[in-house]
XYZ file of C-alpha atoms in Angstrom:
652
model
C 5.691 2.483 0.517
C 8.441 1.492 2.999
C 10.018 4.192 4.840
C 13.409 3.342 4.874
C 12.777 4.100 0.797
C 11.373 5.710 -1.815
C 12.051 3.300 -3.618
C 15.530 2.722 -5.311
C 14.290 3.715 -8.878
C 12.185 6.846 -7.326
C 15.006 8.084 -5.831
C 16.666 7.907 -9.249
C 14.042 9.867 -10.426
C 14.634 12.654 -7.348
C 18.327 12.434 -6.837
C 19.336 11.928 -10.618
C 17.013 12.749 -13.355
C 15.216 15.635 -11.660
C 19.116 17.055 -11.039
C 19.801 17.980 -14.573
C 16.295 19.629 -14.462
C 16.062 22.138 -11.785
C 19.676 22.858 -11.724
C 19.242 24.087 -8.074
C 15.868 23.487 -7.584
C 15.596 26.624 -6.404
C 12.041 27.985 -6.892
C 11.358 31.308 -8.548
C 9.541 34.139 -7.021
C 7.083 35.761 -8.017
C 8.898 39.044 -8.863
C 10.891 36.894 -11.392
C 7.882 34.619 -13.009
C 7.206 35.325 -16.933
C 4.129 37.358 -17.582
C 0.786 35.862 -17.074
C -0.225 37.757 -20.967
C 2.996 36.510 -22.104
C 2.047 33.918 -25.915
C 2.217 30.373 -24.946
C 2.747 27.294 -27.008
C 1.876 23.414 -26.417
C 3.809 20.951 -27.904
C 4.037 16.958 -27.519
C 7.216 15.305 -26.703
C 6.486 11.802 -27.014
C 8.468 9.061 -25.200
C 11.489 7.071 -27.326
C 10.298 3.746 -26.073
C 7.147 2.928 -24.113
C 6.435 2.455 -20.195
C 6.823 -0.756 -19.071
C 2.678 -0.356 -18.469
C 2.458 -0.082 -21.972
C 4.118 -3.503 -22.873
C 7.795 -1.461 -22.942
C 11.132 -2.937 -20.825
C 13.828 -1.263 -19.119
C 16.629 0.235 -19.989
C 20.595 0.667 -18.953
C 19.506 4.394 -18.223
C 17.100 3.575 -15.503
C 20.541 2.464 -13.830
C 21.777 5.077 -11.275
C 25.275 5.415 -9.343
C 24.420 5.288 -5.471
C 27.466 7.235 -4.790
C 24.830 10.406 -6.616
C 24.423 12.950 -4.187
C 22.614 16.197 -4.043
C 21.790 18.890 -0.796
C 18.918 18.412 1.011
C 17.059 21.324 -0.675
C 17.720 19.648 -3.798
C 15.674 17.015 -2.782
C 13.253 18.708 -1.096
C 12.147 20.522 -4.581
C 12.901 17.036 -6.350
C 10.423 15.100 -3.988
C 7.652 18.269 -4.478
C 7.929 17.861 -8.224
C 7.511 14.349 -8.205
C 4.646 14.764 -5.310
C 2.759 17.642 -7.166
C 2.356 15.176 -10.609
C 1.194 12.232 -8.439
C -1.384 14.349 -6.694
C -2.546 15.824 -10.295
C -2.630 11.583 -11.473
C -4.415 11.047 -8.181
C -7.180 13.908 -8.898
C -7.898 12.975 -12.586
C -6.544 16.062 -12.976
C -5.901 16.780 -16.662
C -2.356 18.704 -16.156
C -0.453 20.020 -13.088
C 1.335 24.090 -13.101
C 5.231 23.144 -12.842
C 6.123 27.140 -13.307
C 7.571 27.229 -10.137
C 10.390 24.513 -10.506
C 11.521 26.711 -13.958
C 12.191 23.801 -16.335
C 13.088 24.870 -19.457
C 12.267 23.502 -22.965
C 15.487 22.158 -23.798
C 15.306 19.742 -20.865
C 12.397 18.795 -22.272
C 14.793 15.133 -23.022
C 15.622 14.809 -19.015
C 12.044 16.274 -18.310
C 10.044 12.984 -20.303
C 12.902 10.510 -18.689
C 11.886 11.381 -15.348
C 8.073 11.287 -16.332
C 8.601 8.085 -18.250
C 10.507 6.505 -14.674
C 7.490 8.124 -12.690
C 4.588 6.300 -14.467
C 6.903 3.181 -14.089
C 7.622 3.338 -10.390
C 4.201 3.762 -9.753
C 1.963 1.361 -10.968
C -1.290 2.023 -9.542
C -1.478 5.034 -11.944
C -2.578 2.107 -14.971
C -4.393 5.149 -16.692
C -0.966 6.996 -17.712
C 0.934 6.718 -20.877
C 4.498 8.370 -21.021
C 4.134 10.615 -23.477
C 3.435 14.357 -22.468
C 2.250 17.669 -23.989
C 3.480 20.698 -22.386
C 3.024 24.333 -22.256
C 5.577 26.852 -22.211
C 6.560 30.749 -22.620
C 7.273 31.411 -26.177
C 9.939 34.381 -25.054
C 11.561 32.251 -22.407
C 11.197 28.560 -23.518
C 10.419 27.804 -19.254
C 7.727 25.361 -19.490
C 4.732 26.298 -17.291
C 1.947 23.326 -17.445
C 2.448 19.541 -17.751
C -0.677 18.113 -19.787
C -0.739 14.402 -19.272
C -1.731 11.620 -21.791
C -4.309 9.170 -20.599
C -4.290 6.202 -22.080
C -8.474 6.103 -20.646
C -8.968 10.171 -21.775
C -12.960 9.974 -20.661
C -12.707 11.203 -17.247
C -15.839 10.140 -15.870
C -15.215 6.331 -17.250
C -11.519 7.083 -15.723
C -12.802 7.805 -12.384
C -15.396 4.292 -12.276
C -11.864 2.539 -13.097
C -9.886 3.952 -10.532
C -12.947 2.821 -7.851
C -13.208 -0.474 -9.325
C -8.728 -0.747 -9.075
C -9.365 0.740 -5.207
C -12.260 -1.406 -4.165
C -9.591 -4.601 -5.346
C -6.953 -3.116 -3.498
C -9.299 -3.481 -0.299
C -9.771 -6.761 -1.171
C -6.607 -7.851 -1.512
C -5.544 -6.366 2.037
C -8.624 -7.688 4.003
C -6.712 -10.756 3.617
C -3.624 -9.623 5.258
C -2.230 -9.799 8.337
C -0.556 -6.594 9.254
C 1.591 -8.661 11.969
C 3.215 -11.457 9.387
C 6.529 -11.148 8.762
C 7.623 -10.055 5.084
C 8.375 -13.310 3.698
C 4.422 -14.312 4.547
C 3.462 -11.258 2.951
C 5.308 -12.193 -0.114
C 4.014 -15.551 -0.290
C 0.766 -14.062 -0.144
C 1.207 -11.670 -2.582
C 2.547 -14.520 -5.295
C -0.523 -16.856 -3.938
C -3.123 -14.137 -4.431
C -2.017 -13.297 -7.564
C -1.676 -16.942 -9.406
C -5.097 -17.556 -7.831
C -6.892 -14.425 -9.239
C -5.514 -13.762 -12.139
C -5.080 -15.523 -15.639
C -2.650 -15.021 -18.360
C -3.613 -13.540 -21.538
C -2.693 -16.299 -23.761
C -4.164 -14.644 -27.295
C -3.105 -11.078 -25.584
C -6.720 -9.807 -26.257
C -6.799 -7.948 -23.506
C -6.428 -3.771 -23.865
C -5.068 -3.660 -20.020
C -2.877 -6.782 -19.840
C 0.067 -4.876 -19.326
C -1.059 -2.871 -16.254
C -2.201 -3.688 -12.592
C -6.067 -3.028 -13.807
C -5.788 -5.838 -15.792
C -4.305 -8.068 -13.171
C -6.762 -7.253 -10.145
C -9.672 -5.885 -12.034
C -9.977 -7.687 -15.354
C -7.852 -10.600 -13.864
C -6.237 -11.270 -16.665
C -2.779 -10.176 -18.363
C 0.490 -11.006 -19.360
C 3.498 -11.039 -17.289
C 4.090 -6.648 -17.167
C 0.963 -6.633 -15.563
C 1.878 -9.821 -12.978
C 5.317 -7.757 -11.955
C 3.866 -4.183 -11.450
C 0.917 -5.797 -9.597
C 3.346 -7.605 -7.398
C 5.136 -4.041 -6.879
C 1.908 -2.366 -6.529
C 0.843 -5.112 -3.603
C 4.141 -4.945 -2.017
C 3.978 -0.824 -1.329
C 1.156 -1.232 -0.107
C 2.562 -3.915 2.623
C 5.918 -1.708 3.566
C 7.764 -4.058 1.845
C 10.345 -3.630 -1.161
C 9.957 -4.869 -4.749
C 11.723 -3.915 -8.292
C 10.438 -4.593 -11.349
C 13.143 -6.441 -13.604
C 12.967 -7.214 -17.336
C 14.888 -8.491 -20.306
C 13.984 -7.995 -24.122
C 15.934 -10.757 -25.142
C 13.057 -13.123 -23.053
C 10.483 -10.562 -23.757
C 9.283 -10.936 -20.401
C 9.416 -9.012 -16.611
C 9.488 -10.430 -13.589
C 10.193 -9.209 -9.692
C 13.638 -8.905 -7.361
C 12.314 -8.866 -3.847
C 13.930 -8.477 -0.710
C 13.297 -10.446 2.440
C 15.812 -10.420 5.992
C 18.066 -8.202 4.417
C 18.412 -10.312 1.032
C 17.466 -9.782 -2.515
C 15.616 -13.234 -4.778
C 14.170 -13.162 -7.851
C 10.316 -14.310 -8.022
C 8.606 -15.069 -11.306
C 5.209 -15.067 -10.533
C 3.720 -15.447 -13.933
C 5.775 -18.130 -14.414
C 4.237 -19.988 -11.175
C 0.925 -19.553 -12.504
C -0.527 -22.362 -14.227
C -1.214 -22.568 -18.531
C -3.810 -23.245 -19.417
C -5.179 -21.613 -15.806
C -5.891 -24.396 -13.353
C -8.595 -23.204 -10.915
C -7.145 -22.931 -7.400
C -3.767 -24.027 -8.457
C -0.211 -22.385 -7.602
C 3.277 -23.310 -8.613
C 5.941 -21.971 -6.229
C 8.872 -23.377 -8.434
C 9.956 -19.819 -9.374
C 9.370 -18.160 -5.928
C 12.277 -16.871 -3.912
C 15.187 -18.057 -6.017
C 18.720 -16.731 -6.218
C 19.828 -15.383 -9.571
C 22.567 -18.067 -10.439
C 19.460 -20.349 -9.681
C 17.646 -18.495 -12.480
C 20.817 -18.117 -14.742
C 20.736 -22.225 -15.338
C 19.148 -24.467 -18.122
C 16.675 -25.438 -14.916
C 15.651 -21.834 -13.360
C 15.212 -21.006 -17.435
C 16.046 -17.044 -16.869
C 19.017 -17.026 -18.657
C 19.863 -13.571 -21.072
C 22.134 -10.602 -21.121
C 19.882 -7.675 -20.671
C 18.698 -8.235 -17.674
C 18.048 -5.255 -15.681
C 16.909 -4.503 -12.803
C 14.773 -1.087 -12.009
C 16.205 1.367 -9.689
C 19.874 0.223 -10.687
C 19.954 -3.230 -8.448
C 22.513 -5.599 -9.797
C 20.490 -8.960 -10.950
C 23.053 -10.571 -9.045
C 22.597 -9.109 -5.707
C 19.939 -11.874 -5.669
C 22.780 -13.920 -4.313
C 21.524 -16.246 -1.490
C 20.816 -20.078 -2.440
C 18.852 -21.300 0.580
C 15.460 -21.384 -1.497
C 16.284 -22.976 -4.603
C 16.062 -26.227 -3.187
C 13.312 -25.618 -0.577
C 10.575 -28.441 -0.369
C 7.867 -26.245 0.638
C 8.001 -23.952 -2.126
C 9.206 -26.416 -4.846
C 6.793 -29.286 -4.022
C 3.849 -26.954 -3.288
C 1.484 -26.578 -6.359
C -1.763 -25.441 -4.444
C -1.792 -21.784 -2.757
C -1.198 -21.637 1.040
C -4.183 -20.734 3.252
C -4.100 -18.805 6.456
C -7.029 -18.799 9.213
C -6.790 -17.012 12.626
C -3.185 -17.046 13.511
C -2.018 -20.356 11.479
C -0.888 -21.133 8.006
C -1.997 -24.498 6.212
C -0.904 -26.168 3.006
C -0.436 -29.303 1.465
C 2.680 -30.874 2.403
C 3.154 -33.633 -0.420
C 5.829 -35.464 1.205
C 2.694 -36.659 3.418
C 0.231 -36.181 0.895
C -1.956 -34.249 3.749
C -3.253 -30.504 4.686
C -0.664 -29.521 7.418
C -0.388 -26.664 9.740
C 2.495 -24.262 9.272
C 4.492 -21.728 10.636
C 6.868 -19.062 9.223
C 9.493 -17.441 11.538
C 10.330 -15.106 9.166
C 12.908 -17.619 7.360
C 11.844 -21.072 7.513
C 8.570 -22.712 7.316
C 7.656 -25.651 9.764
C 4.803 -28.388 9.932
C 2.943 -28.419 12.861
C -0.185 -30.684 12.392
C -0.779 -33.128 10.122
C -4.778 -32.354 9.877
C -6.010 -33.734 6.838
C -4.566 -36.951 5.800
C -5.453 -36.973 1.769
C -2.770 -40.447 0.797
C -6.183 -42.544 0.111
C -7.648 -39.775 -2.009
C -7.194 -40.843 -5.572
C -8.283 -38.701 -8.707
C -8.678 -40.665 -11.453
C -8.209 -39.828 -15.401
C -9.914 -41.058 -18.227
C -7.721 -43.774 -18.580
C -8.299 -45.447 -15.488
C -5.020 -44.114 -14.368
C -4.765 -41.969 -10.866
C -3.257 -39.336 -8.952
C -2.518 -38.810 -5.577
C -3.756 -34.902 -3.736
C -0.298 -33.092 -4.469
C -1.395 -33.121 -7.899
C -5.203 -33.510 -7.794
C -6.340 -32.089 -4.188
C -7.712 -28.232 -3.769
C -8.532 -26.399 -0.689
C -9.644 -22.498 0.012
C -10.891 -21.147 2.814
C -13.586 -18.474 4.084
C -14.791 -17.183 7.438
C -12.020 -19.183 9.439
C -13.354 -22.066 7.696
C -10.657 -24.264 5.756
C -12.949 -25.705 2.790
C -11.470 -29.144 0.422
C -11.880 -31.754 -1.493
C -10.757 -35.041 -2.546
C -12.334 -36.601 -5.928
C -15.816 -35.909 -5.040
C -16.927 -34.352 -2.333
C -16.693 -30.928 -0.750
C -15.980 -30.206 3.225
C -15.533 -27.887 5.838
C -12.565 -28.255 8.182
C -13.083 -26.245 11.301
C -9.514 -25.181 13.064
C -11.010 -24.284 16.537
C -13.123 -27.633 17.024
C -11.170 -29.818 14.532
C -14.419 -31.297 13.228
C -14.846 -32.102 9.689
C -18.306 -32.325 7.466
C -19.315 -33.168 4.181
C -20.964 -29.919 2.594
C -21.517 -31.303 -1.228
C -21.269 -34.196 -3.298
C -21.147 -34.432 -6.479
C -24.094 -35.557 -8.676
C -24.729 -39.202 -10.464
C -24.294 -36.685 -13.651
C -20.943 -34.313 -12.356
C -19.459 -37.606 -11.911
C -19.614 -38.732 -15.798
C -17.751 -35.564 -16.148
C -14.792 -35.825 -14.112
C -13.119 -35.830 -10.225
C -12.977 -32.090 -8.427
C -9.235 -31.150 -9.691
C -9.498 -27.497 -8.287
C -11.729 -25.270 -5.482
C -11.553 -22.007 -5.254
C -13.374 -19.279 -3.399
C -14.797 -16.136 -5.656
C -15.353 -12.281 -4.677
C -18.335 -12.790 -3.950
C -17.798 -15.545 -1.441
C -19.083 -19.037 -3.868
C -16.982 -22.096 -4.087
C -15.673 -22.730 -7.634
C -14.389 -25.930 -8.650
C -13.363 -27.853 -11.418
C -14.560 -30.693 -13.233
C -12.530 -32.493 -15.494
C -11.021 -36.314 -16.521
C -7.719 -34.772 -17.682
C -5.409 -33.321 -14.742
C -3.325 -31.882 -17.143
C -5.403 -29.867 -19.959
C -7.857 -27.089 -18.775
C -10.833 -28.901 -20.370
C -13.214 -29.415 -17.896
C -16.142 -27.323 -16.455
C -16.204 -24.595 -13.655
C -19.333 -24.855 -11.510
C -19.816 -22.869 -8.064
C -22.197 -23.623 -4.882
C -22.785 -21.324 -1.944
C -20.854 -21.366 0.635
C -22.623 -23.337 3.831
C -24.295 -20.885 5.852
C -23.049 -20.354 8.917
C -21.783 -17.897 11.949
C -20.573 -15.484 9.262
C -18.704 -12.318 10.673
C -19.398 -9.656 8.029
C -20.306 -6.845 10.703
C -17.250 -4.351 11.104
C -15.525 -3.495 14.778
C -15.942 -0.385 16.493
C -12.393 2.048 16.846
C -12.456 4.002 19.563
C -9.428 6.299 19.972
C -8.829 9.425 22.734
C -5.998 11.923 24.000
C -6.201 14.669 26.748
C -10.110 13.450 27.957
C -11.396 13.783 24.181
C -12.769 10.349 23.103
C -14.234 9.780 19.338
C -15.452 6.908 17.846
C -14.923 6.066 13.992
C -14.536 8.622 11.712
C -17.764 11.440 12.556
C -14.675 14.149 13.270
C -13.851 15.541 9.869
C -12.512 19.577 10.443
C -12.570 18.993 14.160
C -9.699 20.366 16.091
C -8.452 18.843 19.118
C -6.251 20.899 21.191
C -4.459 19.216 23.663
C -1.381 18.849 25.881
C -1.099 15.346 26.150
C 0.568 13.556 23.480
C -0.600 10.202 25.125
C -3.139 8.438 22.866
C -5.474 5.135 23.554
C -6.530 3.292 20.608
C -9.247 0.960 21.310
C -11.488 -1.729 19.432
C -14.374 -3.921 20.281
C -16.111 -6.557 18.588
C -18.235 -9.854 19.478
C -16.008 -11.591 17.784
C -12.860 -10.270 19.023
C -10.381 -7.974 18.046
C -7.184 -8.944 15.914
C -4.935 -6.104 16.310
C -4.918 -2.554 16.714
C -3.193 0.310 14.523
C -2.191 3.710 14.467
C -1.120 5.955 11.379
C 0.455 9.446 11.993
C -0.578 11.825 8.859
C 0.503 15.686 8.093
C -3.049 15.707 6.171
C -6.562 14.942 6.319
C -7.394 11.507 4.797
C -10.635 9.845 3.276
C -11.659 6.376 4.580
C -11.068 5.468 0.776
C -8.047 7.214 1.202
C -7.250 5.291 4.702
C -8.031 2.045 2.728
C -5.196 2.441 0.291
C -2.578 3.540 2.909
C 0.759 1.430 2.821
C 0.837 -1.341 5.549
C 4.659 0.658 6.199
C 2.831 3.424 7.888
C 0.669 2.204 9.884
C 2.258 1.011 13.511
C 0.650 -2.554 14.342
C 0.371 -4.296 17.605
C -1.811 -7.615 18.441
C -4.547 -7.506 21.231
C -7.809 -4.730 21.766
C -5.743 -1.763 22.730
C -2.967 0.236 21.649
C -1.275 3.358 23.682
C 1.311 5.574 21.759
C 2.651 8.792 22.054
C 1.514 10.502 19.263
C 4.773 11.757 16.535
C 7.217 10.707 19.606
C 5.484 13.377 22.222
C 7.004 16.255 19.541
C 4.775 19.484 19.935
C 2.660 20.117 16.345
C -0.371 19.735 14.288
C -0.974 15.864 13.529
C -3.687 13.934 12.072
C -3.962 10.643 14.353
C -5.910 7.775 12.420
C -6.532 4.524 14.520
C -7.715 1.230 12.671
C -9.353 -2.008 14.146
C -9.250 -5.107 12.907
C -11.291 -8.408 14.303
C -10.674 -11.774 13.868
C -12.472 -12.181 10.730
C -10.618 -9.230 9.261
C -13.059 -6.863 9.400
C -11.802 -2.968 9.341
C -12.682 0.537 10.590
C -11.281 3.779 11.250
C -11.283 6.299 13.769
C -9.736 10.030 14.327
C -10.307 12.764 16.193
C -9.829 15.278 12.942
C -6.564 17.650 13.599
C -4.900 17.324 16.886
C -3.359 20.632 18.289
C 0.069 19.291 20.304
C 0.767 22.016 22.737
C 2.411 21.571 25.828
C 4.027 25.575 25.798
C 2.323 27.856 28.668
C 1.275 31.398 27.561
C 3.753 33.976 28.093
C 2.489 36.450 30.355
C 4.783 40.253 30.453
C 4.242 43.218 32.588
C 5.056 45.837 29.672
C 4.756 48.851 32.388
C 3.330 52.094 32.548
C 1.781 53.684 29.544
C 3.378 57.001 28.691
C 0.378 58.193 27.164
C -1.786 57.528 29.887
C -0.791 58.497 33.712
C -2.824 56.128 35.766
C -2.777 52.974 33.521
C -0.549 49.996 32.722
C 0.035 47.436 30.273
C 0.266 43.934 30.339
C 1.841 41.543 27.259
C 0.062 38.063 26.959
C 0.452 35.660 24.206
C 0.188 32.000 22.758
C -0.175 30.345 19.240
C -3.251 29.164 20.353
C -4.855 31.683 23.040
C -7.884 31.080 24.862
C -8.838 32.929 27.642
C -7.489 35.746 29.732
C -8.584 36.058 33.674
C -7.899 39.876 35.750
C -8.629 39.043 39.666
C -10.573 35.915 38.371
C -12.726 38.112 35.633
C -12.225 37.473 32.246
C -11.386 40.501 29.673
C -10.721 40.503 26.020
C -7.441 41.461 25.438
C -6.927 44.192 22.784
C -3.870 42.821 19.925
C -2.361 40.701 23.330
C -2.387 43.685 25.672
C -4.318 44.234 28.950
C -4.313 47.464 30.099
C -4.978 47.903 34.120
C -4.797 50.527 36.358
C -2.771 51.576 39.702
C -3.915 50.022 42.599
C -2.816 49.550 46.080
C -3.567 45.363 45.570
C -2.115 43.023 43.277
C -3.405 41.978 39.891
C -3.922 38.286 39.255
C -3.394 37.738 35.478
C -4.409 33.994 34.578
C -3.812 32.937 30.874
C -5.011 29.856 29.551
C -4.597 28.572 25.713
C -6.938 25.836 24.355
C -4.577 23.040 24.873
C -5.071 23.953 28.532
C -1.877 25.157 29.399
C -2.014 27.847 31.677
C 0.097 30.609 33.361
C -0.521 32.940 36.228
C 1.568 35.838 37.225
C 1.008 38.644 40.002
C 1.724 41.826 39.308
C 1.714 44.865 41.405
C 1.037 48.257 39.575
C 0.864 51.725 42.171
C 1.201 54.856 40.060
């Protein structure tokens, strides 16, 4: 999730909705909390309308006034709320104890709106219906327990869902660049999506309106396209809002690239029938008066916008008439620094760049004008409309009407690696190629360009120099060095707040990466983090200062990434940020002892304590020595090795 955001409809949720609930979010103590013997009741409240998961739209209320403010311990409790349900969701936990924000039961209204916006803004929880049964104190109406409806109630079949949702979320971002700017990360996202999933024409399918659906089932209607592009999007850093209109009966996405809102419509861009391989980008990156027009078809007046954007803040043009995206109807492909795509005013694979704002052809690589694929009435078409092309392993794979081959970037060569049969040719030219999870080609066979008719067959993909094996992280600070992730419950003290993050492969290393967490994490956990928080930068090493050089208690997580996308992790477990000496105080005599003395020494994280360079245990911080006609030496060291020594003289 970005950081500059909690997202604009989340922090309607904590700034708004949550408002009229806790009052003044102050949270009660124990002295004041109801009876633990105290007769309970559980009743269900059950949502006026459905979440947008659930097939539902929005509505005006999920509009907000920015000029809404509260204190910052308002939003400390509204954020803890909100974070103590999503934890719960996150555990499979069947309810979560809200006692301690003291909610009572007539706010039991504000109480589902917030719940409702919560399941909405966060998409990966597919599992969650709106409606809620809660507990509360018969004699004080405060509502003590939060029992969630699951639209999957077995938790163990729950749990294999949520692993199959996280092990396509990997997927997804082993594809990614962490380095691209956020317009490639969007066109990605819209690419990946047409590509992968299919829409639920006879709306058969029991998750089509959720992100399971979309990346598991890969299939669903156009709910489950929008929160799946949110869902992707979070987890890139960048920002996304669901919008929706009843009067279309459809959702769609406002993103926000450079600054600037545009409305993208990615169920619209994919293909019906599905066409395997093939992406529309008519409806990618438009402006809204673009989509308000008998051409951008969008035109109603309920649009709205979650998180209380206007629709037309989506107000800059320079996309609606863009060749790249307009004329584009196969998914762009990127390999080892480079983007390629079908340029169609050339009819050939290109090279391409993105600045961030515009695209640019490089290379004309693949020159496809000769190609023809022909129908069944002896009729043709050229590759814009015919052509396919994936890619695997660095290896750009396409096809004209029969044949299958390998482009390779680095040497530029080209081979054949299939051709079709005497009997695949009766049935029609290769009109799509796709690659599949679990690394085949797909492609199409069919006479008829425009009708999904034909047959989907798959070969293996050419074996080759495949780079499957992951790279090694290797990350240190003060002298400690660790590689991958063997420290769990390790502590690190330390008083260097330099780190080196450092990756090697045979293969070579992409880019390095660094995420700064209050908390231990999982690798599963690591896998799901949101690109925002991780700090990215190109080439085998990385050096930071860990949270800035602040003193504290961190969790330091380094990732490595080769050039074949391969991941890993590394940590150290908790590091200890001390860079305080130990206080060392010459209390004085002891009054109840004539000949002794005492001597004061403390640190948070005390180590050792030296007397004339022998060590003593000190009893509750004090040292007690006697007179002498010669100094004392008292050295103190804590375990961040921080030190302090300090003569004192002590004659009776």
């Amino acid at each position: 999730m970005n950081k500059k955001r909690i997202t604009r409809s989340l922090m309607h949720i904590v700034f708004v909705m949550i408002f009229g609930i806790i009052g003044a979010f102050s949270v009660r103590s124990t002295s004041n909390a109801a009876d633990d013997n105290e007769d309970k009741e559980i009743i269900d409240i059950d949502a006026p309308e459905p979440a947008v998961q659930e097939g539902g739209f929005l509505e005006e209320a999920d509009t907000y006034d920015d000029s809404f403010e509260v204190d910052e311990e308002e939003k400390y409790y509204a954020k803890r709320l909100c974070e103590k349900i999503k934890a719960a969701w996150f555990a499979g936990e069947d309810s979560v104890d809200v006692e301690e924000f003291d909610i009572r039961l007539n706010e039991s209204d504000d109480l589902l709106k917030l719940y409702a916006s919560l399941v909405n803004d966060n998409p990966d929880y597919f599992f969650l219906e709106d409606d809620l049964r809660v507990e509360y104190y018969l004699k004080t109406n405060e509502i003590v327990t939060l029992n969630f409806v699951y639209s999957v109630e077995d938790k163990s079949t729950r749990m294999k869902m949520i692993q199959e949702y996280n092990e396509a979320i990997e997927y997804f971002k082993k594809g990614v660049n962490p380095t691209w700017t956020d317009m490639e990360k969007f066109v990605y996202i819209h690419d990946y999506l047409v590509r992968n999933c299919e829409y639920d024409v006879a709306k058969t399918m029991e998750h089509r309106y959720d992100t399971y659906g979309v990346l598991v089932e890969k299939k669903a209607v156009c709910q489950g396209y929008a929160l799946a592009v949110n869902a992707l999007a979070n987890k890139l850093g960048l920002e996304s809002h669901y919008v929706s209109s009843e009067e279309m009966n459809h959702g769609w996405n406002m993103v926000k690239i450079n600054g600037k809102y545009y409305m993208m419509d990615v169920t619209w861009d994919d293909p019906t029938p599905d066409r395997l391989g093939r992406v529309d980008h008519y409806y990618m990156f438009k402006s809204m008066s673009f989509f308000n027009t008998d051409e951008g078809a969008h035109m109603a007046d309920d649009i709205i916008v979650e998180g209380g954007v206007l629709p037309e803040e989506a107000n800059d043009t320079k996309y609606d008439s863009y060749s790249f995206f307009n004329d584009i109807k196969i998914g762009f492909e990127y390999i080892d620094g480079k983007w390629y795509g079908l340029y169609s005013k050339d009819i050939a694979i290109h090279s391409l760049t993105c600045d961030g704002t515009d695209w640019k052809v490089d290379d004309v690589l693949i020159d496809l004008y000769d190609a023809r694929w022909y129908d069944e009435n002896g009729g043709y078409f050229l590759a814009d409309l015919g052509g396919g092309y994936t890619s695997y392993d660095n290896i750009l794979y396409y096809s004209d009407n029969e044949s299958i081959y390998a482009y390779d970037p680095k040497d530029k060569n080209t081979q054949k690696v299939y051709e079709l049969s005497e009997d695949e040719k009766k049935l029609g030219n290769i009109c799509g190629l796709y690659k599949t999870d679990g690394n085949r080609l797909q492609y199409l066979l069919t006479k008829n360009l425009d009708i999904e008719d034909g047959i989907i067959k798959a070969i293996d993909i050419p074996e080759g120099d495949i780079d499957n094996g992951k790279p090694t992280a290797i990350i240190s600070v003060g002298g400690i060095i660790n590689h991958g992730l063997n420290a769990p419950g390790n502590v690190v003290y330390t008083n260097q707040s330099e780190c080196k993050l450092t990756g090697i492969d045979d293969t070579g290393i992409h880019c390095m990466s660094y995420f700064v967490a209050e908390r231990e994490y999982s690798e599963d956990e690591l896998k799901l983090v949101d690109e925002s928080s991780w700090t990215t930068q190109e080439g085998k090493q990385i050096i930071f200062d860990i949270a800035n050089g602040e003193e504290g208690e961190y969790y330091v997580y380094g990732r490595a990434m080769d050039t074949s996308r391969n991941t890993s992790f590394a940590s150290l477990g908790k590091v200890v940020i001390d860079k305080t000496a130990p206080i060392v105080y010459f209390i004085g005599k002891d009054v109840e002892k004539e000949d002794e003395a005492r001597i004061y020494v403390y640190d948070d994280y005390f180590d050792k304590v030296y007397v004339n360079g022998q060590e003593c245990e000190p009893d509750d911080g004090i040292v007690t020595i006697t007179s002498s006609d010669e100094p004392y030496e008292i050295k103190v060291i804590d375990k961040a090795g921080n030190e302090t020594v300090e003569t004192i003289n002590y004659q009776k």
